[in-house]
mmCIF file of C-alpha atoms in Angstrom:
data_model
loop_
_atom_site.group_PDB
_atom_site.id
_atom_site.type_symbol
_atom_site.label_atom_id
_atom_site.label_comp_id
_atom_site.label_asym_id
_atom_site.label_seq_id
_atom_site.Cartn_x
_atom_site.Cartn_y
_atom_site.Cartn_z
ATOM 1 C CA UNK A 767 -10.186 12.809 16.572
ATOM 2 C CA UNK A 768 -10.195 9.803 14.212
ATOM 3 C CA UNK A 769 -6.427 10.125 13.671
ATOM 4 C CA UNK A 770 -5.777 10.199 17.426
ATOM 5 C CA UNK A 771 -8.019 7.175 18.015
ATOM 6 C CA UNK A 772 -6.198 5.323 15.223
ATOM 7 C CA UNK A 773 -2.817 5.955 16.876
ATOM 8 C CA UNK A 774 -3.964 5.058 20.395
ATOM 9 C CA UNK A 775 -5.977 2.041 19.230
ATOM 10 C CA UNK A 776 -3.043 0.772 17.179
ATOM 11 C CA UNK A 777 -0.715 1.012 20.179
ATOM 12 C CA UNK A 778 -3.154 -0.873 22.421
ATOM 13 C CA UNK A 779 -3.505 -3.681 19.862
ATOM 14 C CA UNK A 780 0.286 -3.821 19.508
ATOM 15 C CA UNK A 781 0.722 -4.264 23.250
ATOM 16 C CA UNK A 782 -1.700 -7.180 23.486
ATOM 17 C CA UNK A 783 -0.277 -8.767 20.320
ATOM 18 C CA UNK A 784 3.285 -8.552 21.629
ATOM 19 C CA UNK A 785 2.310 -10.303 24.864
ATOM 20 C CA UNK A 786 0.638 -13.123 22.920
ATOM 21 C CA UNK A 787 3.559 -13.527 20.500
ATOM 22 C CA UNK A 788 6.234 -13.687 23.218
ATOM 23 C CA UNK A 789 4.200 -16.168 25.278
ATOM 24 C CA UNK A 790 3.515 -18.450 22.337
ATOM 25 C CA UNK A 791 7.024 -18.222 20.879
ATOM 26 C CA UNK A 792 8.801 -19.004 24.154
ATOM 27 C CA UNK A 793 6.633 -22.082 24.696
ATOM 28 C CA UNK A 794 7.174 -23.287 21.118
ATOM 29 C CA UNK A 795 10.928 -22.915 21.645
ATOM 30 C CA UNK A 796 10.735 -25.214 24.668
ATOM 31 C CA UNK A 797 8.492 -27.739 22.930
ATOM 32 C CA UNK A 798 10.740 -28.025 19.865
ATOM 33 C CA UNK A 799 13.946 -28.024 21.861
ATOM 34 C CA UNK A 800 15.061 -24.830 20.128
ATOM 35 C CA UNK A 801 16.759 -21.967 21.910
ATOM 36 C CA UNK A 802 14.807 -18.757 22.592
ATOM 37 C CA UNK A 803 17.534 -16.929 20.631
ATOM 38 C CA UNK A 804 16.694 -18.833 17.433
ATOM 39 C CA UNK A 805 12.978 -18.225 17.971
ATOM 40 C CA UNK A 806 13.691 -14.529 18.558
ATOM 41 C CA UNK A 807 15.769 -14.328 15.372
ATOM 42 C CA UNK A 808 13.093 -16.024 13.275
ATOM 43 C CA UNK A 809 9.448 -16.335 14.360
ATOM 44 C CA UNK A 810 9.384 -13.287 16.642
ATOM 45 C CA UNK A 811 11.559 -11.133 14.349
ATOM 46 C CA UNK A 812 9.528 -11.931 11.252
ATOM 47 C CA UNK A 813 6.261 -11.490 13.094
ATOM 48 C CA UNK A 814 7.190 -8.037 14.375
ATOM 49 C CA UNK A 815 8.483 -7.078 10.897
ATOM 50 C CA UNK A 816 5.175 -7.934 9.216
ATOM 51 C CA UNK A 817 3.932 -4.303 9.343
ATOM 52 C CA UNK A 818 7.111 -3.152 7.551
ATOM 53 C CA UNK A 819 6.454 -5.732 4.821
ATOM 54 C CA UNK A 820 2.846 -4.605 4.370
ATOM 55 C CA UNK A 821 3.769 -0.914 4.270
ATOM 56 C CA UNK A 822 6.776 -1.336 1.934
ATOM 57 C CA UNK A 823 4.942 -3.497 -0.618
ATOM 58 C CA UNK A 824 1.924 -1.196 -0.554
ATOM 59 C CA UNK A 825 4.120 1.904 -0.958
ATOM 60 C CA UNK A 826 6.255 0.465 -3.786
ATOM 61 C CA UNK A 827 3.200 -0.630 -5.799
ATOM 62 C CA UNK A 828 1.687 2.830 -5.317
ATOM 63 C CA UNK A 829 4.905 4.384 -6.631
ATOM 64 C CA UNK A 830 5.958 5.745 -3.233
ATOM 65 C CA UNK A 831 9.504 4.316 -3.209
ATOM 66 C CA UNK A 832 10.591 7.004 -0.781
ATOM 67 C CA UNK A 833 8.273 5.608 1.892
ATOM 68 C CA UNK A 834 9.197 1.987 1.050
ATOM 69 C CA UNK A 835 12.943 2.564 1.394
ATOM 70 C CA UNK A 836 12.672 5.121 4.179
ATOM 71 C CA UNK A 837 10.534 2.657 6.101
ATOM 72 C CA UNK A 838 13.218 -0.072 6.030
ATOM 73 C CA UNK A 839 16.211 2.199 6.634
ATOM 74 C CA UNK A 840 14.399 4.166 9.320
ATOM 75 C CA UNK A 841 13.135 0.970 10.980
ATOM 76 C CA UNK A 842 16.635 -0.513 11.121
ATOM 77 C CA UNK A 843 17.943 2.687 12.677
ATOM 78 C CA UNK A 844 15.032 2.794 15.138
ATOM 79 C CA UNK A 845 15.376 -0.893 16.044
ATOM 80 C CA UNK A 846 18.922 -0.406 17.339
ATOM 81 C CA UNK A 847 18.957 3.213 18.464
ATOM 82 C CA UNK A 848 15.457 3.457 19.910
ATOM 83 C CA UNK A 849 14.000 -0.027 20.513
ATOM 84 C CA UNK A 850 17.141 -1.736 21.806
ATOM 85 C CA UNK A 851 18.128 1.433 23.656
ATOM 86 C CA UNK A 852 14.810 1.752 25.502
ATOM 87 C CA UNK A 853 14.636 -1.988 26.218
ATOM 88 C CA UNK A 854 18.157 -2.121 27.700
ATOM 89 C CA UNK A 855 17.509 1.085 29.644
ATOM 90 C CA UNK A 856 14.535 -0.592 31.320
ATOM 91 C CA UNK A 857 16.389 -3.883 31.856
ATOM 92 C CA UNK A 858 19.991 -4.647 30.732
ATOM 93 C CA UNK A 859 20.117 -7.368 28.061
ATOM 94 C CA UNK A 860 22.428 -10.386 28.201
ATOM 95 C CA UNK A 861 24.015 -11.342 24.872
ATOM 96 C CA UNK A 862 24.789 -14.880 23.690
ATOM 97 C CA UNK A 863 28.273 -15.300 22.191
ATOM 98 C CA UNK A 864 26.636 -16.638 19.003
ATOM 99 C CA UNK A 865 25.009 -13.252 18.508
ATOM 100 C CA UNK A 866 28.426 -11.542 18.545
ATOM 101 C CA UNK A 867 30.149 -14.172 16.387
ATOM 102 C CA UNK A 868 27.489 -14.632 13.733
ATOM 103 C CA UNK A 869 24.185 -12.753 13.760
ATOM 104 C CA UNK A 870 25.345 -9.167 14.326
ATOM 105 C CA UNK A 871 28.095 -9.520 11.657
ATOM 106 C CA UNK A 872 25.454 -10.914 9.263
ATOM 107 C CA UNK A 873 23.245 -7.894 10.013
ATOM 108 C CA UNK A 874 26.182 -5.577 9.216
ATOM 109 C CA UNK A 875 26.961 -7.479 5.994
ATOM 110 C CA UNK A 876 23.290 -7.311 4.920
ATOM 111 C CA UNK A 877 23.272 -3.540 5.515
ATOM 112 C CA UNK A 878 26.417 -3.075 3.405
ATOM 113 C CA UNK A 879 24.985 -5.280 0.641
ATOM 114 C CA UNK A 880 21.774 -3.219 0.678
ATOM 115 C CA UNK A 881 23.810 -0.042 0.263
ATOM 116 C CA UNK A 882 25.897 -1.488 -2.605
ATOM 117 C CA UNK A 883 22.839 -2.742 -4.516
ATOM 118 C CA UNK A 884 21.302 0.736 -4.398
ATOM 119 C CA UNK A 885 24.379 2.453 -5.849
ATOM 120 C CA UNK A 886 22.823 2.177 -9.320
ATOM 121 C CA UNK A 887 19.769 4.098 -8.133
ATOM 122 C CA UNK A 888 17.329 1.356 -7.170
ATOM 123 C CA UNK A 889 16.503 -2.289 -6.530
ATOM 124 C CA UNK A 890 15.548 -4.392 -9.547
ATOM 125 C CA UNK A 891 13.777 -7.749 -9.750
ATOM 126 C CA UNK A 892 17.137 -9.530 -9.740
ATOM 127 C CA UNK A 893 18.326 -7.551 -6.730
ATOM 128 C CA UNK A 894 15.185 -8.741 -4.970
ATOM 129 C CA UNK A 895 15.941 -12.328 -6.006
ATOM 130 C CA UNK A 896 19.457 -12.088 -4.539
ATOM 131 C CA UNK A 897 18.202 -10.663 -1.238
ATOM 132 C CA UNK A 898 15.411 -13.257 -0.950
ATOM 133 C CA UNK A 899 17.802 -16.135 -1.700
ATOM 134 C CA UNK A 900 20.200 -14.896 0.983
ATOM 135 C CA UNK A 901 17.348 -14.802 3.501
ATOM 136 C CA UNK A 902 16.510 -18.457 2.774
ATOM 137 C CA UNK A 903 20.205 -19.343 3.121
ATOM 138 C CA UNK A 904 20.430 -17.506 6.463
ATOM 139 C CA UNK A 905 17.343 -19.229 7.867
ATOM 140 C CA UNK A 906 18.551 -22.655 6.755
ATOM 141 C CA UNK A 907 22.012 -22.083 8.183
ATOM 142 C CA UNK A 908 20.586 -20.750 11.478
ATOM 143 C CA UNK A 909 18.382 -23.810 11.930
ATOM 144 C CA UNK A 910 21.076 -26.337 11.042
ATOM 145 C CA UNK A 911 23.642 -24.780 13.380
ATOM 146 C CA UNK A 912 21.271 -23.930 16.251
ATOM 147 C CA UNK A 913 21.982 -25.400 19.649
ATOM 148 C CA UNK A 914 19.270 -27.701 20.948
ATOM 149 C CA UNK A 915 17.908 -27.511 24.484
ATOM 150 C CA UNK A 916 18.004 -30.363 26.967
ATOM 151 C CA UNK A 917 15.162 -32.777 27.719
ATOM 152 C CA UNK A 918 14.645 -31.003 31.057
ATOM 153 C CA UNK A 919 14.094 -27.704 29.227
ATOM 154 C CA UNK A 920 11.550 -29.345 26.917
ATOM 155 C CA UNK A 921 9.659 -30.815 29.884
ATOM 156 C CA UNK A 922 9.335 -27.298 31.353
ATOM 157 C CA UNK A 923 6.910 -26.353 28.575
ATOM 158 C CA UNK A 924 3.548 -26.068 30.314
ATOM 159 C CA UNK A 925 1.360 -24.833 27.484
ATOM 160 C CA UNK A 926 -0.482 -27.012 24.960
ATOM 161 C CA UNK A 927 1.471 -26.800 21.652
ATOM 162 C CA UNK A 928 -1.646 -25.934 19.628
ATOM 163 C CA UNK A 929 -2.442 -23.161 22.090
ATOM 164 C CA UNK A 930 1.124 -21.837 21.684
ATOM 165 C CA UNK A 931 0.708 -21.769 17.900
ATOM 166 C CA UNK A 932 -2.625 -19.991 18.351
ATOM 167 C CA UNK A 933 -0.954 -17.377 20.552
ATOM 168 C CA UNK A 934 1.681 -16.806 17.836
ATOM 169 C CA UNK A 935 -0.901 -16.468 15.053
ATOM 170 C CA UNK A 936 -3.073 -14.119 17.107
ATOM 171 C CA UNK A 937 -0.023 -12.139 18.235
ATOM 172 C CA UNK A 938 1.316 -11.645 14.690
ATOM 173 C CA UNK A 939 -2.148 -10.754 13.388
ATOM 174 C CA UNK A 940 -2.588 -8.135 16.090
ATOM 175 C CA UNK A 941 0.908 -6.749 15.467
ATOM 176 C CA UNK A 942 0.166 -6.367 11.752
ATOM 177 C CA UNK A 943 -3.250 -4.818 12.338
ATOM 178 C CA UNK A 944 -2.107 -2.588 15.172
ATOM 179 C CA UNK A 945 1.025 -1.521 13.291
ATOM 180 C CA UNK A 946 -0.887 -0.551 10.155
ATOM 181 C CA UNK A 947 -3.534 1.278 12.210
ATOM 182 C CA UNK A 948 -0.823 3.170 14.088
ATOM 183 C CA UNK A 949 1.060 4.041 10.875
ATOM 184 C CA UNK A 950 -2.066 5.184 8.999
ATOM 185 C CA UNK A 951 -2.946 7.548 11.803
ATOM 186 C CA UNK A 952 0.598 8.858 12.142
ATOM 187 C CA UNK A 953 1.061 9.362 8.377
ATOM 188 C CA UNK A 954 -2.261 11.196 8.124
ATOM 189 C CA UNK A 955 -1.168 13.502 10.926
ATOM 190 C CA UNK A 956 2.255 14.111 9.317
ATOM 191 C CA UNK A 957 0.783 14.839 5.871
ATOM 192 C CA UNK A 958 -1.577 17.363 7.404
ATOM 193 C CA UNK A 959 1.564 19.307 8.414
ATOM 194 C CA UNK A 960 3.032 19.065 4.883
ATOM 195 C CA UNK A 961 5.967 16.765 5.769
ATOM 196 C CA UNK A 962 7.721 15.096 2.779
ATOM 197 C CA UNK A 963 7.407 11.407 1.834
ATOM 198 C CA UNK A 964 11.010 10.474 2.650
ATOM 199 C CA UNK A 965 10.896 12.177 6.043
ATOM 200 C CA UNK A 966 7.591 10.455 6.784
ATOM 201 C CA UNK A 967 9.143 7.114 5.800
ATOM 202 C CA UNK A 968 12.307 7.633 7.839
ATOM 203 C CA UNK A 969 10.518 8.863 10.950
ATOM 204 C CA UNK A 970 6.760 8.434 11.362
ATOM 205 C CA UNK A 971 6.360 5.246 9.314
ATOM 206 C CA UNK A 972 9.649 3.757 10.534
ATOM 207 C CA UNK A 973 8.834 4.341 14.194
ATOM 208 C CA UNK A 974 5.251 3.229 13.685
ATOM 209 C CA UNK A 975 6.177 -0.054 12.006
ATOM 210 C CA UNK A 976 8.882 -0.562 14.649
ATOM 211 C CA UNK A 977 6.356 -0.349 17.474
ATOM 212 C CA UNK A 978 5.852 -4.164 17.399
ATOM 213 C CA UNK A 979 9.601 -4.618 17.940
ATOM 214 C CA UNK A 980 9.572 -2.078 20.767
ATOM 215 C CA UNK A 981 6.633 -3.537 22.643
ATOM 216 C CA UNK A 982 7.714 -7.152 22.011
ATOM 217 C CA UNK A 983 11.316 -6.553 23.121
ATOM 218 C CA UNK A 984 10.231 -4.741 26.290
ATOM 219 C CA UNK A 985 7.735 -7.497 27.153
ATOM 220 C CA UNK A 986 10.403 -10.171 26.491
ATOM 221 C CA UNK A 987 13.028 -8.351 28.575
ATOM 222 C CA UNK A 988 10.642 -7.865 31.506
ATOM 223 C CA UNK A 989 9.868 -11.595 31.365
ATOM 224 C CA UNK A 990 13.585 -12.373 31.541
ATOM 225 C CA UNK A 991 13.689 -13.499 27.888
ATOM 226 C CA UNK A 992 16.777 -11.492 26.860
ATOM 227 C CA UNK A 993 17.476 -13.831 23.934
ATOM 228 C CA UNK A 994 14.079 -13.090 22.428
ATOM 229 C CA UNK A 995 14.519 -9.340 23.037
ATOM 230 C CA UNK A 996 17.910 -9.035 21.281
ATOM 231 C CA UNK A 997 17.081 -11.721 18.711
ATOM 232 C CA UNK A 998 13.934 -9.799 17.794
ATOM 233 C CA UNK A 999 15.914 -6.618 17.011
ATOM 234 C CA UNK A 1000 18.812 -8.208 15.112
ATOM 235 C CA UNK A 1001 16.554 -10.683 13.313
ATOM 236 C CA UNK A 1002 14.134 -7.900 12.326
ATOM 237 C CA UNK A 1003 16.959 -5.847 10.826
ATOM 238 C CA UNK A 1004 18.174 -8.831 8.802
ATOM 239 C CA UNK A 1005 14.623 -9.615 7.691
ATOM 240 C CA UNK A 1006 13.924 -5.965 6.813
ATOM 241 C CA UNK A 1007 16.800 -5.930 4.313
ATOM 242 C CA UNK A 1008 16.801 -9.465 2.933
ATOM 243 C CA UNK A 1009 13.110 -10.280 3.279
ATOM 244 C CA UNK A 1010 11.079 -7.094 3.033
ATOM 245 C CA UNK A 1011 13.187 -5.378 0.374
ATOM 246 C CA UNK A 1012 13.715 -8.695 -1.403
ATOM 247 C CA UNK A 1013 9.998 -9.463 -1.648
ATOM 248 C CA UNK A 1014 9.094 -5.844 -2.422
ATOM 249 C CA UNK A 1015 11.636 -5.630 -5.278
ATOM 250 C CA UNK A 1016 10.381 -8.945 -6.684
ATOM 251 C CA UNK A 1017 6.868 -7.473 -6.816
ATOM 252 C CA UNK A 1018 7.793 -3.968 -7.978
ATOM 253 C CA UNK A 1019 11.161 -2.237 -8.676
ATOM 254 C CA UNK A 1020 12.235 0.295 -6.043
ATOM 255 C CA UNK A 1021 13.802 3.674 -6.837
ATOM 256 C CA UNK A 1022 16.330 4.819 -4.237
ATOM 257 C CA UNK A 1023 17.534 8.222 -5.374
ATOM 258 C CA UNK A 1024 15.878 10.109 -2.505
ATOM 259 C CA UNK A 1025 17.873 8.468 0.302
ATOM 260 C CA UNK A 1026 20.714 10.648 1.612
ATOM 261 C CA UNK A 1027 24.230 9.625 2.649
ATOM 262 C CA UNK A 1028 23.369 10.551 6.231
ATOM 263 C CA UNK A 1029 20.589 7.946 6.325
ATOM 264 C CA UNK A 1030 22.945 5.227 5.056
ATOM 265 C CA UNK A 1031 25.668 6.319 7.471
ATOM 266 C CA UNK A 1032 23.286 6.234 10.449
ATOM 267 C CA UNK A 1033 21.959 2.749 9.579
ATOM 268 C CA UNK A 1034 25.391 1.196 9.020
ATOM 269 C CA UNK A 1035 27.066 3.043 11.917
ATOM 270 C CA UNK A 1036 24.500 1.833 14.458
ATOM 271 C CA UNK A 1037 24.772 -1.741 13.145
ATOM 272 C CA UNK A 1038 28.565 -1.621 13.462
ATOM 273 C CA UNK A 1039 28.413 0.101 16.878
ATOM 274 C CA UNK A 1040 26.237 -2.677 18.258
ATOM 275 C CA UNK A 1041 29.063 -5.208 17.800
ATOM 276 C CA UNK A 1042 31.536 -3.762 20.365
ATOM 277 C CA UNK A 1043 28.630 -2.864 22.671
ATOM 278 C CA UNK A 1044 27.473 -6.489 22.654
ATOM 279 C CA UNK A 1045 31.021 -7.900 22.858
ATOM 280 C CA UNK A 1046 31.934 -5.933 25.987
ATOM 281 C CA UNK A 1047 30.754 -8.119 28.856
ATOM 282 C CA UNK A 1048 28.258 -9.826 26.528
ATOM 283 C CA UNK A 1049 25.529 -7.454 27.615
ATOM 284 C CA UNK A 1050 23.866 -4.183 26.640
ATOM 285 C CA UNK A 1051 23.746 -2.143 29.824
ATOM 286 C CA UNK A 1052 22.134 1.169 30.658
ATOM 287 C CA UNK A 1053 25.234 3.164 29.682
ATOM 288 C CA UNK A 1054 25.265 1.647 26.188
ATOM 289 C CA UNK A 1055 21.483 2.071 26.022
ATOM 290 C CA UNK A 1056 21.783 5.790 26.782
ATOM 291 C CA UNK A 1057 24.357 6.225 24.010
ATOM 292 C CA UNK A 1058 22.140 4.391 21.501
ATOM 293 C CA UNK A 1059 19.126 6.543 22.372
ATOM 294 C CA UNK A 1060 21.199 9.746 22.257
ATOM 295 C CA UNK A 1061 22.489 8.811 18.803
ATOM 296 C CA UNK A 1062 18.978 8.131 17.550
ATOM 297 C CA UNK A 1063 17.581 11.383 18.971
ATOM 298 C CA UNK A 1064 20.454 13.336 17.361
ATOM 299 C CA UNK A 1065 19.762 11.697 13.971
ATOM 300 C CA UNK A 1066 16.007 12.358 14.106
ATOM 301 C CA UNK A 1067 16.565 15.896 15.346
ATOM 302 C CA UNK A 1068 18.875 16.649 12.424
ATOM 303 C CA UNK A 1069 16.648 15.285 9.629
ATOM 304 C CA UNK A 1070 13.585 16.975 11.080
ATOM 305 C CA UNK A 1071 15.460 20.295 11.310
ATOM 306 C CA UNK A 1072 16.449 19.953 7.640
ATOM 307 C CA UNK A 1073 12.835 19.308 6.658
ATOM 308 C CA UNK A 1074 11.466 22.379 8.389
#
């Protein structure tokens, strides 16, 4: 009963936190004259990735590298195949040309770099330093090259700026708390069935820590904030690799021998597949969404069948 309440309670907290984060972030974007896409790629993406950071650091320190790595790889797969798929199935997502030209290619490059750094069997302190430095470079470059909104857009901001910041802080806090609560309940349930660490990391933990992205992207899409919805997914995937793994490796080395070639292939393939999907008509429609979901279901079905 406690496990079930943990899962349901975590999901409820996630839903309320996502609403607060999207509301606060969109108003801050207007106030600062920044585009919703930049806010989605940064504040919203990092906020929804906070549970992944907490889980990965905690797992690495405890010596559970399988969960730490499986969490990031599984989350990146889930973000595109499941989160973006479900969001676009509910409401097709418009794509800014900048996303196709710059941010999706950067996500693909980060995924390939992640794979290459793990070829020696793990991520060292210096690997973490490289990833963290690249994250800082990406954020700086994104801010310096971001398009600014017009004065009319800025005047449309109705909410007090301090209230917007409060919404963001509350939203992120609830996403972290709700995500951890959801994951703890889900992991406890999975372990009771004797499921392995890597499988738990790639599936239960990955989906659980991706729940903030799912709820936030759906809320943003329903509010007509497509830039925040897509920016949240792509930005989260970039942050998962450069930020979460970077910080985690700086704190404690990560061993990566348990990750299979299929997991790498699925993560990189979905990242690459998103580029032509986004380029065609600059939108992710329901047809593309169905293909993304089908690919994710096939991947999960296969790894679960191998674990049984």
